[in-house]
C-alpha positions as MATLAB code, in Angstrom:
seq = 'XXXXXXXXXXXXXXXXXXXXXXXXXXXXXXXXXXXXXXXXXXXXXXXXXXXXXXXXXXXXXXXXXXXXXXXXXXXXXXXXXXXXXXXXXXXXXXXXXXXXXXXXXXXXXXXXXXXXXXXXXXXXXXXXXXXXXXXXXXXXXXXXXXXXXXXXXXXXXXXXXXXXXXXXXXXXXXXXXXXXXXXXXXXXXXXXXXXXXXXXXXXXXXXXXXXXXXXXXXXXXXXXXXXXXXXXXXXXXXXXXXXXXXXXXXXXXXXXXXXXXXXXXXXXXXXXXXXXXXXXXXXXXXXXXXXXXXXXXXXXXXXXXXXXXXXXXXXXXXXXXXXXXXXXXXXXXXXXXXXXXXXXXXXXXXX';
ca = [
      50.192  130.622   47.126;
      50.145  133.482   49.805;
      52.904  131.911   51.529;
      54.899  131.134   48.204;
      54.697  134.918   47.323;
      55.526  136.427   50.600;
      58.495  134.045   51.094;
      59.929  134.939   47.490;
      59.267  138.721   48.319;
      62.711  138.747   50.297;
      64.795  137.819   47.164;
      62.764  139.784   44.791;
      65.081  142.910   44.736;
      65.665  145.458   41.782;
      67.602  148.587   41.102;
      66.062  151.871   40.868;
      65.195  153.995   37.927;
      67.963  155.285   36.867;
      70.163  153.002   39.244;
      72.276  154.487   41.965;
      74.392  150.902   42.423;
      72.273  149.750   45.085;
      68.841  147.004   45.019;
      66.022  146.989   46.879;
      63.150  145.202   48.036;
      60.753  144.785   44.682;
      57.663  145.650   47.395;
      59.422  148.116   50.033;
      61.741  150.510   48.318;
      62.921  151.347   51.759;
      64.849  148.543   52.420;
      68.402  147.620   50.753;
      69.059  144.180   49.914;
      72.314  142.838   50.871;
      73.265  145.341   52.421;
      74.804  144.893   56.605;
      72.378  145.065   59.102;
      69.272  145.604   56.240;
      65.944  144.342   57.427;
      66.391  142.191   54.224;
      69.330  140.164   55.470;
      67.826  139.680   58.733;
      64.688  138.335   57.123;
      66.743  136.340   55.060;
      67.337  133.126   57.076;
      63.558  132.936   58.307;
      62.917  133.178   54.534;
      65.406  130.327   53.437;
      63.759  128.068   56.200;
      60.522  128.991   54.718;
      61.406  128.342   51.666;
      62.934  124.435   52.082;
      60.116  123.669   54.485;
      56.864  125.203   52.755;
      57.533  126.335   49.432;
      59.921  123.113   48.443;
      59.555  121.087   51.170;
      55.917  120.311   51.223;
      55.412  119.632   47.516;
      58.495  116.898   47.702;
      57.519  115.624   50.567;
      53.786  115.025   49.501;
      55.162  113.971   46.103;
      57.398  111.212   47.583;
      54.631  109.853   50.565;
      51.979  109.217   47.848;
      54.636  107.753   45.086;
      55.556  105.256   48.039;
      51.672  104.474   49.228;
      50.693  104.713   45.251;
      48.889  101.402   45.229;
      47.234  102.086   48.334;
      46.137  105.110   46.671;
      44.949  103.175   43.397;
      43.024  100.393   45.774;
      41.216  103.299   47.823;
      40.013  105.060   44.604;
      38.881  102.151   43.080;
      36.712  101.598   46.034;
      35.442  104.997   46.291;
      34.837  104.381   42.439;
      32.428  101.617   43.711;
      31.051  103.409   46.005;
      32.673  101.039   48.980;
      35.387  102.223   51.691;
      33.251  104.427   53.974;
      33.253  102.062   56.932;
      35.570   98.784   57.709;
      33.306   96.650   56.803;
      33.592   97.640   53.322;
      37.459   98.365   53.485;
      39.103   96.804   56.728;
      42.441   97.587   55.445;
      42.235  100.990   53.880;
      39.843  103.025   56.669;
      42.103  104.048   59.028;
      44.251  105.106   55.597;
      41.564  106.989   53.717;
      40.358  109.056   57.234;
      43.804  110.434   57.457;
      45.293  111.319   54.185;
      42.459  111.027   51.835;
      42.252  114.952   51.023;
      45.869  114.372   49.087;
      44.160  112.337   46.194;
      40.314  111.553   46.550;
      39.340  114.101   43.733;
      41.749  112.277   41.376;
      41.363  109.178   39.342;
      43.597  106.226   40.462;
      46.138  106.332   38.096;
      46.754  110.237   38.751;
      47.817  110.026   42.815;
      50.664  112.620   41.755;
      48.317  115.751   40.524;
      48.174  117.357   43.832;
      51.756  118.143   43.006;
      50.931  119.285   39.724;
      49.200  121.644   41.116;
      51.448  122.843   43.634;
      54.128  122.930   41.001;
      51.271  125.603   38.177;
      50.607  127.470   41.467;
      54.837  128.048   42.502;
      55.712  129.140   38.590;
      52.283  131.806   38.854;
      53.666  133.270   42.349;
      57.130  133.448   41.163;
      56.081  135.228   37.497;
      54.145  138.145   39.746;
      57.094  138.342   41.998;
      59.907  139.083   39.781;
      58.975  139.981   36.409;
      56.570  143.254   38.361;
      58.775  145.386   36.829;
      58.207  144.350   33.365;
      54.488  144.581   32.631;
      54.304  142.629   28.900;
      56.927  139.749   30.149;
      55.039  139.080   33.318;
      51.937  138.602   31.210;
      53.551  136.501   28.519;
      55.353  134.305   31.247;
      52.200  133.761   32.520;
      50.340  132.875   29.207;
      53.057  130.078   29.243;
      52.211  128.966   32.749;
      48.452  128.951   32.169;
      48.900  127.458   28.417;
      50.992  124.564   29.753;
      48.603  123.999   32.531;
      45.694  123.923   29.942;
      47.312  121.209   27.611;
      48.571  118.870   30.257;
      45.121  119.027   32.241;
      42.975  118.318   28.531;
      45.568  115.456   28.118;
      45.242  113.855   31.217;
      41.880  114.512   32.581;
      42.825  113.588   36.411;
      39.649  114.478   38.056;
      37.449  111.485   39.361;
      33.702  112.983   38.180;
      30.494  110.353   39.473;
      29.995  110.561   36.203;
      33.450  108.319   36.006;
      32.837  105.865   38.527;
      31.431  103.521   36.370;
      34.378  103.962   33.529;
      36.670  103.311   36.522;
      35.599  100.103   37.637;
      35.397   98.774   34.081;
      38.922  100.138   33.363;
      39.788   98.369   36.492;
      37.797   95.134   35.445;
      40.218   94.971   32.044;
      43.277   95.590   33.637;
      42.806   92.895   36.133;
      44.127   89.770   33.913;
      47.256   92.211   32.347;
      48.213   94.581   35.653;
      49.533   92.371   38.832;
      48.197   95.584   41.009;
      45.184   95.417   39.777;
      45.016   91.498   40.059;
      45.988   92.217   43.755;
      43.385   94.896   44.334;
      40.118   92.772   42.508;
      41.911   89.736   44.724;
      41.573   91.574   47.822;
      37.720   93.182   47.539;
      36.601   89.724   46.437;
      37.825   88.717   49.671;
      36.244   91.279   51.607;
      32.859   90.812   49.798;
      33.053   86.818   50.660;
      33.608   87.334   54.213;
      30.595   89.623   54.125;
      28.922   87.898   52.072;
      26.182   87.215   54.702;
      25.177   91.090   54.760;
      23.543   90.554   51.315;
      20.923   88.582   52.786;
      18.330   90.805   53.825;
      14.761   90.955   54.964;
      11.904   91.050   52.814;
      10.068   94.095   54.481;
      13.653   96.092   53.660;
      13.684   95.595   50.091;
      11.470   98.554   49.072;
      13.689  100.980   51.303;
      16.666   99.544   49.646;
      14.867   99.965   46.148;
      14.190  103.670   47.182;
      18.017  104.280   48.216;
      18.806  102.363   44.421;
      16.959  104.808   42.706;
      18.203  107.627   44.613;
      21.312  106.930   43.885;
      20.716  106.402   40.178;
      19.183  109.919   39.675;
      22.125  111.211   41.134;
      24.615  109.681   39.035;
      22.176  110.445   36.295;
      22.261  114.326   36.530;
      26.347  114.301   37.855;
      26.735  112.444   34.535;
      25.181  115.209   31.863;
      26.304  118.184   33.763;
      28.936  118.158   36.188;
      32.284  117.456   35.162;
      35.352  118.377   37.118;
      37.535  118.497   34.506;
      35.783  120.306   32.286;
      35.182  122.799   35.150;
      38.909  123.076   35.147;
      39.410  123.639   31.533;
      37.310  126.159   31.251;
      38.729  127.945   34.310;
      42.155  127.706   32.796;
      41.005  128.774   29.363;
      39.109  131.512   30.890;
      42.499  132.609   32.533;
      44.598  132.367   28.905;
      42.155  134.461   27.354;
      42.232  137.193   30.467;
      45.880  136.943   29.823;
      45.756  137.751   26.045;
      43.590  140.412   26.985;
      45.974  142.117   29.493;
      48.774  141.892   26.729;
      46.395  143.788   24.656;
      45.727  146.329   27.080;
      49.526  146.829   27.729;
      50.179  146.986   23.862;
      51.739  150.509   21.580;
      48.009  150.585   19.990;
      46.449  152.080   23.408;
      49.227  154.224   24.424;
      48.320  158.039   25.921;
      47.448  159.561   22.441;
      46.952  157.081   20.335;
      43.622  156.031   22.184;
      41.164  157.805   20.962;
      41.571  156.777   17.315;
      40.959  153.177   18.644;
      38.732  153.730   21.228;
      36.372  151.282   19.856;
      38.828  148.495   19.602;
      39.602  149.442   23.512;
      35.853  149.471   24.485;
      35.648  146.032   22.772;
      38.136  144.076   24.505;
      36.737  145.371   27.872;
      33.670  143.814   27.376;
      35.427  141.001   26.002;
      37.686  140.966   29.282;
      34.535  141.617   31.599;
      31.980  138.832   30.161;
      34.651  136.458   30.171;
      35.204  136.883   33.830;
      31.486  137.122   34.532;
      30.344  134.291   32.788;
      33.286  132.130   33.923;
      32.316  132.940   37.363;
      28.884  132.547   36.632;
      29.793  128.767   35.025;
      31.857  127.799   38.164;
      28.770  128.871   40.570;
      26.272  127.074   38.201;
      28.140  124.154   38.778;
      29.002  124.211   42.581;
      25.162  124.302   42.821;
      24.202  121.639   40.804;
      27.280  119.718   42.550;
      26.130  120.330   46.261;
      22.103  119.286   45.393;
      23.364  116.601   44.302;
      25.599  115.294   46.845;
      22.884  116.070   49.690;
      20.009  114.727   47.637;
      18.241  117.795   46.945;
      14.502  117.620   46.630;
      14.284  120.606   44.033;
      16.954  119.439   41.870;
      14.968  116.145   41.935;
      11.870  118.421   40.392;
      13.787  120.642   37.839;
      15.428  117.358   36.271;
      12.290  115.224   36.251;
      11.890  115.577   32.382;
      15.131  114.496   31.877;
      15.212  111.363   34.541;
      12.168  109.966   33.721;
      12.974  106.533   31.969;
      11.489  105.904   28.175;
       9.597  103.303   27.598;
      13.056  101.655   26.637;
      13.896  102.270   29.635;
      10.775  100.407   31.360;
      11.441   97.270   29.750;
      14.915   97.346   30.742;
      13.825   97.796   34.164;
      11.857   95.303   33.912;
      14.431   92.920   32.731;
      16.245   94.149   36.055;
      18.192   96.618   34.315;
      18.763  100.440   34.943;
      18.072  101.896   32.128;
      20.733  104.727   32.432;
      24.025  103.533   33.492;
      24.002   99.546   32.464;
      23.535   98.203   36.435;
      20.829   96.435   37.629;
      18.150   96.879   40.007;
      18.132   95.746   43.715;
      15.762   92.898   43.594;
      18.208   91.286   40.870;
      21.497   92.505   42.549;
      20.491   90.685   45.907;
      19.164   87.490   43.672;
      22.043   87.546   42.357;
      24.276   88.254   45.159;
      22.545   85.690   46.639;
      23.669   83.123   43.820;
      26.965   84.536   44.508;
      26.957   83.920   48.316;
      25.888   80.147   47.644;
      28.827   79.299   45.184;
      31.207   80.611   47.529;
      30.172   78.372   50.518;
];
Protein backbone atom coordinates (compact mmCIF):
# COMPACT_ATOMS: atom_id res chain seq x y z
CA UNK A 1 0.00 0.00 0.00
CA UNK A 2 3.10 2.23 0.88
CA UNK A 3 4.53 1.52 -2.36
CA UNK A 4 1.11 2.01 -4.28
CA UNK A 5 0.84 5.55 -2.69
CA UNK A 6 4.31 6.76 -3.14
CA UNK A 7 4.39 5.57 -6.79
CA UNK A 8 0.97 7.43 -7.58
CA UNK A 9 2.39 10.56 -5.67
CA UNK A 10 4.32 11.53 -9.01
CA UNK A 11 1.06 11.88 -11.08
CA UNK A 12 -0.95 13.31 -8.33
CA UNK A 13 -0.53 17.03 -9.38
CA UNK A 14 -3.04 20.02 -8.83
CA UNK A 15 -3.23 23.70 -9.49
CA UNK A 16 -2.93 26.21 -6.87
CA UNK A 17 -5.49 28.28 -5.12
CA UNK A 18 -6.35 30.62 -7.18
CA UNK A 19 -4.38 28.96 -10.19
CA UNK A 20 -1.48 30.69 -11.82
CA UNK A 21 -1.61 28.08 -15.09
CA UNK A 22 0.85 25.87 -13.69
CA UNK A 23 0.37 22.12 -11.46
CA UNK A 24 2.23 20.82 -8.95
CA UNK A 25 3.11 17.97 -6.98
CA UNK A 26 -0.25 17.21 -4.68
CA UNK A 27 2.59 16.50 -1.66
CA UNK A 28 5.58 19.02 -2.60
CA UNK A 29 4.25 22.31 -3.81
CA UNK A 30 7.77 23.01 -4.83
CA UNK A 31 7.96 21.02 -7.67
CA UNK A 32 6.14 21.69 -11.20
CA UNK A 33 4.75 18.88 -12.98
CA UNK A 34 5.46 18.68 -16.55
CA UNK A 35 7.38 21.10 -16.65
CA UNK A 36 11.43 20.63 -18.52
CA UNK A 37 13.94 19.55 -16.36
CA UNK A 38 11.22 19.35 -13.08
CA UNK A 39 12.22 16.81 -10.50
CA UNK A 40 8.72 15.46 -11.47
CA UNK A 41 9.60 14.47 -15.01
CA UNK A 42 12.76 13.01 -13.99
CA UNK A 43 10.98 10.87 -11.44
CA UNK A 44 8.61 10.07 -13.93
CA UNK A 45 10.08 7.03 -15.75
CA UNK A 46 11.30 5.32 -12.37
CA UNK A 47 7.62 5.86 -11.45
CA UNK A 48 6.06 4.29 -14.71
CA UNK A 49 8.44 1.21 -14.15
CA UNK A 50 7.15 1.11 -10.71
CA UNK A 51 4.03 1.27 -11.56
CA UNK A 52 3.80 -1.84 -14.40
CA UNK A 53 6.08 -3.91 -12.20
CA UNK A 54 4.64 -3.41 -8.51
CA UNK A 55 1.53 -1.64 -8.52
CA UNK A 56 0.03 -3.61 -11.82
CA UNK A 57 2.40 -6.01 -12.37
CA UNK A 58 2.36 -8.04 -9.26
CA UNK A 59 -1.41 -8.31 -8.79
CA UNK A 60 -1.68 -9.74 -12.64
CA UNK A 61 0.95 -11.69 -12.37
CA UNK A 62 -0.17 -13.43 -9.03
CA UNK A 63 -3.70 -13.41 -10.47
CA UNK A 64 -2.70 -15.36 -13.63
CA UNK A 65 0.05 -18.04 -11.72
CA UNK A 66 -2.71 -19.19 -9.30
CA UNK A 67 -5.69 -19.18 -12.11
CA UNK A 68 -3.18 -21.58 -14.05
CA UNK A 69 -2.10 -23.87 -10.78
CA UNK A 70 -5.98 -23.42 -9.52
CA UNK A 71 -6.51 -27.12 -9.01
CA UNK A 72 -3.32 -27.54 -7.43
CA UNK A 73 -4.47 -24.90 -5.22
CA UNK A 74 -8.01 -26.64 -4.59
CA UNK A 75 -6.09 -30.24 -3.93
CA UNK A 76 -3.59 -28.51 -1.35
CA UNK A 77 -6.47 -26.85 0.61
CA UNK A 78 -8.43 -29.72 0.73
CA UNK A 79 -5.59 -31.44 2.37
CA UNK A 80 -4.78 -28.80 4.74
CA UNK A 81 -8.68 -29.03 5.33
CA UNK A 82 -7.84 -32.63 6.52
CA UNK A 83 -5.28 -31.81 8.29
CA UNK A 84 -2.73 -33.84 5.75
CA UNK A 85 0.11 -32.16 3.46
CA UNK A 86 2.73 -31.24 6.08
CA UNK A 87 5.28 -33.84 5.05
CA UNK A 88 5.50 -36.14 1.68
CA UNK A 89 4.29 -38.79 3.09
CA UNK A 90 1.01 -37.27 3.40
CA UNK A 91 1.25 -35.24 0.04
CA UNK A 92 4.19 -36.55 -2.26
CA UNK A 93 3.02 -34.44 -5.01
CA UNK A 94 2.02 -31.16 -3.51
CA UNK A 95 5.12 -30.55 -0.74
CA UNK A 96 7.59 -29.13 -2.64
CA UNK A 97 4.35 -26.89 -4.04
CA UNK A 98 2.82 -25.84 -0.75
CA UNK A 99 6.63 -24.89 0.88
CA UNK A 100 7.04 -22.41 -1.86
CA UNK A 101 3.94 -20.58 -2.72
CA UNK A 102 1.59 -21.53 -0.03
CA UNK A 103 1.42 -17.87 1.61
CA UNK A 104 -0.61 -16.82 -1.85
CA UNK A 105 -3.78 -18.89 -0.79
CA UNK A 106 -3.52 -21.05 2.50
CA UNK A 107 -5.89 -18.64 4.49
CA UNK A 108 -8.53 -19.11 1.75
CA UNK A 109 -11.02 -21.81 1.15
CA UNK A 110 -10.41 -23.89 -2.06
CA UNK A 111 -12.75 -22.53 -4.24
CA UNK A 112 -11.48 -18.81 -3.47
CA UNK A 113 -7.51 -19.21 -4.80
CA UNK A 114 -8.17 -15.64 -6.47
CA UNK A 115 -8.87 -13.42 -3.09
CA UNK A 116 -5.35 -12.47 -2.60
CA UNK A 117 -6.07 -10.34 -5.61
CA UNK A 118 -9.12 -9.10 -4.23
CA UNK A 119 -7.35 -7.76 -1.86
CA UNK A 120 -4.70 -6.21 -3.70
CA UNK A 121 -7.30 -4.78 -6.00
CA UNK A 122 -9.64 -2.93 -2.20
CA UNK A 123 -6.09 -1.93 -1.14
CA UNK A 124 -5.01 -0.03 -4.95
CA UNK A 125 -8.71 1.86 -5.12
CA UNK A 126 -8.00 3.05 -1.00
CA UNK A 127 -4.32 4.39 -1.99
CA UNK A 128 -5.49 5.97 -5.09
CA UNK A 129 -8.82 7.77 -3.24
CA UNK A 130 -6.12 9.43 -0.55
CA UNK A 131 -3.89 10.34 -3.37
CA UNK A 132 -5.98 12.36 -5.59
CA UNK A 133 -9.16 13.35 -4.18
CA UNK A 134 -6.70 15.21 -0.91
CA UNK A 135 -7.89 18.19 -2.11
CA UNK A 136 -11.47 17.54 -1.72
CA UNK A 137 -12.13 16.52 1.88
CA UNK A 138 -16.12 15.20 1.60
CA UNK A 139 -15.36 13.31 -1.95
CA UNK A 140 -12.33 11.55 -0.63
CA UNK A 141 -14.46 10.30 2.23
CA UNK A 142 -17.46 9.33 0.15
CA UNK A 143 -15.13 7.56 -2.48
CA UNK A 144 -13.94 5.74 0.19
CA UNK A 145 -17.33 4.74 1.82
CA UNK A 146 -17.77 3.13 -1.71
CA UNK A 147 -14.47 1.29 -1.54
CA UNK A 148 -15.02 0.01 2.00
CA UNK A 149 -18.96 -0.66 1.30
CA UNK A 150 -18.12 -2.77 -1.77
CA UNK A 151 -15.45 -4.55 0.08
CA UNK A 152 -17.99 -5.29 2.94
CA UNK A 153 -20.74 -6.87 0.62
CA UNK A 154 -18.51 -8.96 -1.56
CA UNK A 155 -16.50 -10.35 1.59
CA UNK A 156 -20.26 -11.23 3.58
CA UNK A 157 -21.14 -12.88 0.17
CA UNK A 158 -18.33 -14.92 -0.29
CA UNK A 159 -16.85 -15.72 2.99
CA UNK A 160 -13.23 -16.79 1.53
CA UNK A 161 -11.44 -17.35 4.70
CA UNK A 162 -10.61 -21.09 5.61
CA UNK A 163 -11.50 -20.89 9.72
CA UNK A 164 -10.62 -24.66 11.69
CA UNK A 165 -13.81 -24.17 12.44
CA UNK A 166 -14.39 -24.96 8.44
CA UNK A 167 -12.29 -27.81 7.98
CA UNK A 168 -14.78 -30.16 8.60
CA UNK A 169 -17.54 -28.28 6.19
CA UNK A 170 -14.70 -28.49 3.63
CA UNK A 171 -14.10 -32.00 3.42
CA UNK A 172 -17.82 -32.78 3.37
CA UNK A 173 -18.35 -30.15 0.61
CA UNK A 174 -15.54 -31.92 -1.03
CA UNK A 175 -17.08 -35.47 -0.25
CA UNK A 176 -20.48 -34.25 -2.35
CA UNK A 177 -18.83 -32.81 -5.08
CA UNK A 178 -16.79 -35.83 -5.76
CA UNK A 179 -19.49 -37.91 -7.96
CA UNK A 180 -20.68 -34.30 -9.91
CA UNK A 181 -17.04 -32.26 -10.18
CA UNK A 182 -14.27 -34.28 -12.40
CA UNK A 183 -11.60 -32.12 -10.15
CA UNK A 184 -12.81 -33.18 -7.32
CA UNK A 185 -13.16 -36.89 -8.57
CA UNK A 186 -9.40 -36.42 -9.46
CA UNK A 187 -8.38 -34.97 -6.12
CA UNK A 188 -10.50 -37.84 -3.71
CA UNK A 189 -8.81 -40.31 -6.60
CA UNK A 190 -5.45 -39.19 -5.84
CA UNK A 191 -5.45 -39.05 -1.65
CA UNK A 192 -7.08 -42.48 -1.76
CA UNK A 193 -4.05 -43.44 -3.47
CA UNK A 194 -1.72 -41.93 -1.21
CA UNK A 195 -3.55 -43.32 1.90
CA UNK A 196 -3.34 -47.05 0.24
CA UNK A 197 0.25 -46.89 -0.32
CA UNK A 198 0.55 -45.86 3.31
CA UNK A 199 -1.74 -47.75 4.39
CA UNK A 200 0.77 -49.75 6.53
CA UNK A 201 1.45 -46.55 8.84
CA UNK A 202 -2.02 -47.13 10.40
CA UNK A 203 -0.86 -50.10 12.05
CA UNK A 204 0.54 -49.14 15.19
CA UNK A 205 1.72 -50.45 18.50
CA UNK A 206 -0.37 -51.08 21.33
CA UNK A 207 1.78 -49.18 24.02
CA UNK A 208 1.26 -45.93 21.43
CA UNK A 209 -2.35 -45.85 21.46
CA UNK A 210 -2.86 -43.77 24.64
CA UNK A 211 -0.29 -41.07 23.28
CA UNK A 212 -2.18 -41.08 20.11
CA UNK A 213 -5.55 -40.83 22.16
CA UNK A 214 -3.94 -37.81 24.04
CA UNK A 215 -2.85 -36.02 20.62
CA UNK A 216 -6.91 -36.95 19.45
CA UNK A 217 -8.20 -35.11 22.15
CA UNK A 218 -5.88 -32.34 21.86
CA UNK A 219 -6.73 -31.76 18.76
CA UNK A 220 -10.47 -31.92 19.37
CA UNK A 221 -10.40 -29.16 22.08
CA UNK A 222 -8.77 -27.12 19.70
CA UNK A 223 -11.11 -27.33 16.97
CA UNK A 224 -13.67 -27.10 19.69
CA UNK A 225 -12.83 -23.53 20.97
CA UNK A 226 -11.55 -22.28 17.07
CA UNK A 227 -15.13 -23.36 16.26
CA UNK A 228 -17.32 -20.99 18.86
CA UNK A 229 -14.98 -18.12 18.75
CA UNK A 230 -12.61 -17.55 16.12
CA UNK A 231 -13.76 -16.84 12.82
CA UNK A 232 -11.71 -15.17 10.16
CA UNK A 233 -14.28 -13.89 8.33
CA UNK A 234 -16.17 -12.54 10.75
CA UNK A 235 -12.95 -10.87 12.01
CA UNK A 236 -12.93 -9.27 8.63
CA UNK A 237 -16.42 -8.05 8.60
CA UNK A 238 -16.28 -6.44 11.47
CA UNK A 239 -12.99 -4.73 10.58
CA UNK A 240 -14.55 -3.50 7.39
CA UNK A 241 -17.76 -2.43 9.07
CA UNK A 242 -15.80 -0.81 11.71
CA UNK A 243 -14.03 1.18 8.83
CA UNK A 244 -17.67 2.25 7.02
CA UNK A 245 -18.84 3.52 10.14
CA UNK A 246 -15.34 5.61 10.83
CA UNK A 247 -16.04 6.79 7.38
CA UNK A 248 -19.64 8.04 8.03
CA UNK A 249 -18.27 9.58 10.93
CA UNK A 250 -15.55 11.64 9.15
CA UNK A 251 -18.33 12.84 6.64
CA UNK A 252 -20.06 14.04 9.66
CA UNK A 253 -17.26 15.78 11.03
CA UNK A 254 -16.57 17.52 7.62
CA UNK A 255 -20.36 18.46 7.32
CA UNK A 256 -22.07 22.60 7.26
CA UNK A 257 -23.60 21.56 10.87
CA UNK A 258 -19.97 21.88 12.63
CA UNK A 259 -18.65 24.71 10.73
CA UNK A 260 -16.56 27.68 12.83
CA UNK A 261 -19.75 29.27 14.41
CA UNK A 262 -22.21 27.11 14.13
CA UNK A 263 -20.53 24.68 16.75
CA UNK A 264 -21.43 25.61 19.75
CA UNK A 265 -25.20 25.34 19.24
CA UNK A 266 -24.46 21.60 18.45
CA UNK A 267 -21.80 20.94 20.55
CA UNK A 268 -23.52 18.03 21.98
CA UNK A 269 -24.24 16.38 18.72
CA UNK A 270 -20.23 16.97 18.08
CA UNK A 271 -19.24 15.50 21.52
CA UNK A 272 -21.47 12.51 20.60
CA UNK A 273 -20.09 11.35 17.48
CA UNK A 274 -16.55 11.55 19.02
CA UNK A 275 -17.27 9.08 21.37
CA UNK A 276 -19.08 7.32 18.82
CA UNK A 277 -15.87 7.63 16.49
CA UNK A 278 -13.45 6.75 19.51
CA UNK A 279 -15.29 3.48 21.00
CA UNK A 280 -15.68 2.25 17.66
CA UNK A 281 -12.01 2.31 17.06
CA UNK A 282 -11.25 1.09 20.57
CA UNK A 283 -13.41 -1.68 20.75
CA UNK A 284 -12.66 -2.78 17.16
CA UNK A 285 -9.12 -2.88 18.13
CA UNK A 286 -9.88 -4.37 21.24
CA UNK A 287 -12.08 -7.29 19.16
CA UNK A 288 -9.15 -7.90 16.69
CA UNK A 289 -6.58 -8.37 19.79
CA UNK A 290 -9.18 -10.58 21.64
CA UNK A 291 -9.09 -12.68 18.82
CA UNK A 292 -5.33 -12.88 17.79
CA UNK A 293 -5.05 -14.21 21.39
CA UNK A 294 -7.46 -16.71 21.47
CA UNK A 295 -6.07 -17.63 17.81
CA UNK A 296 -2.30 -18.02 18.86
CA UNK A 297 -3.29 -20.31 22.30
CA UNK A 298 -4.80 -22.17 20.25
CA UNK A 299 -2.52 -22.94 17.53
CA UNK A 300 0.44 -23.61 20.16
CA UNK A 301 -1.78 -25.59 22.50
CA UNK A 302 -1.96 -23.30 25.28
CA UNK A 303 -2.27 -24.76 28.72
CA UNK A 304 -4.35 -21.71 30.15
CA UNK A 305 -6.70 -21.51 27.39
CA UNK A 306 -7.14 -25.27 28.07
CA UNK A 307 -8.28 -24.06 31.87
CA UNK A 308 -10.46 -20.95 31.03
CA UNK A 309 -12.54 -23.16 28.44
CA UNK A 310 -12.88 -26.25 30.61
CA UNK A 311 -16.64 -25.51 31.36
CA UNK A 312 -17.33 -25.26 27.99
CA UNK A 313 -15.20 -28.51 26.63
CA UNK A 314 -16.21 -30.77 29.03
CA UNK A 315 -18.49 -33.39 27.17
CA UNK A 316 -22.33 -33.95 28.58
CA UNK A 317 -23.29 -36.95 29.46
CA UNK A 318 -24.53 -37.08 25.71
CA UNK A 319 -21.48 -36.65 24.95
CA UNK A 320 -20.05 -39.74 27.09
CA UNK A 321 -22.14 -42.16 25.46
CA UNK A 322 -21.18 -40.98 22.19
CA UNK A 323 -17.72 -41.46 23.14
CA UNK A 324 -18.35 -44.43 24.11
CA UNK A 325 -19.92 -45.52 20.94
CA UNK A 326 -16.46 -44.22 19.47
CA UNK A 327 -17.80 -40.99 18.64
CA UNK A 328 -16.57 -37.36 19.42
CA UNK A 329 -19.11 -35.85 20.76
CA UNK A 330 -18.39 -32.33 19.26
CA UNK A 331 -17.56 -32.40 15.70
CA UNK A 332 -19.20 -35.93 14.38
CA UNK A 333 -15.49 -37.92 14.08
CA UNK A 334 -14.58 -40.69 15.90
CA UNK A 335 -12.14 -41.59 18.40
CA UNK A 336 -8.65 -43.18 17.78
CA UNK A 337 -9.21 -46.65 18.99
CA UNK A 338 -12.17 -46.85 16.31
CA UNK A 339 -10.35 -44.79 13.57
CA UNK A 340 -7.31 -47.32 13.64
CA UNK A 341 -10.02 -50.42 13.89
CA UNK A 342 -11.33 -49.14 11.31
CA UNK A 343 -8.47 -48.09 9.30
CA UNK A 344 -7.40 -51.29 9.91
CA UNK A 345 -10.60 -52.84 8.13
CA UNK A 346 -9.73 -50.45 5.51
CA UNK A 347 -6.07 -51.58 5.06
CA UNK A 348 -7.32 -55.34 4.76
CA UNK A 349 -9.91 -54.70 1.88
CA UNK A 350 -7.40 -52.98 -0.03
CA UNK A 351 -4.80 -55.85 -0.05
Amino acid sequence: LNMSRTTLDIFNCNPTVPPDGKLYMANRLDIVCWEAGSVQLQLLPFALLTLLLYVVGIPVGTFLFLRKNQEKVKHDQILRAMGQGDDQLTSPALFIWRQAFHKLYYHFRPGKWYWLVVIFARKFMIAFTSLFFRNETIYQLAMTLLVLFAAFVVQVKHSPYMCPSDHTWVVADHRAKVLVDRSHALIESSIRANDARNCLHLKRKKSSMASQKATWEQMRNKHRVATKLIDYNAVESVMLGSAILVCMFAIMFESSRFQEGLLEYHQSEYDTITILTVTTIFSTLLYYFFVFVLDMAVLHDSGWLRTCCRTCLRPSKKGKKRMGMGLSPGVGMMNPLAAAEIGRASCRERV
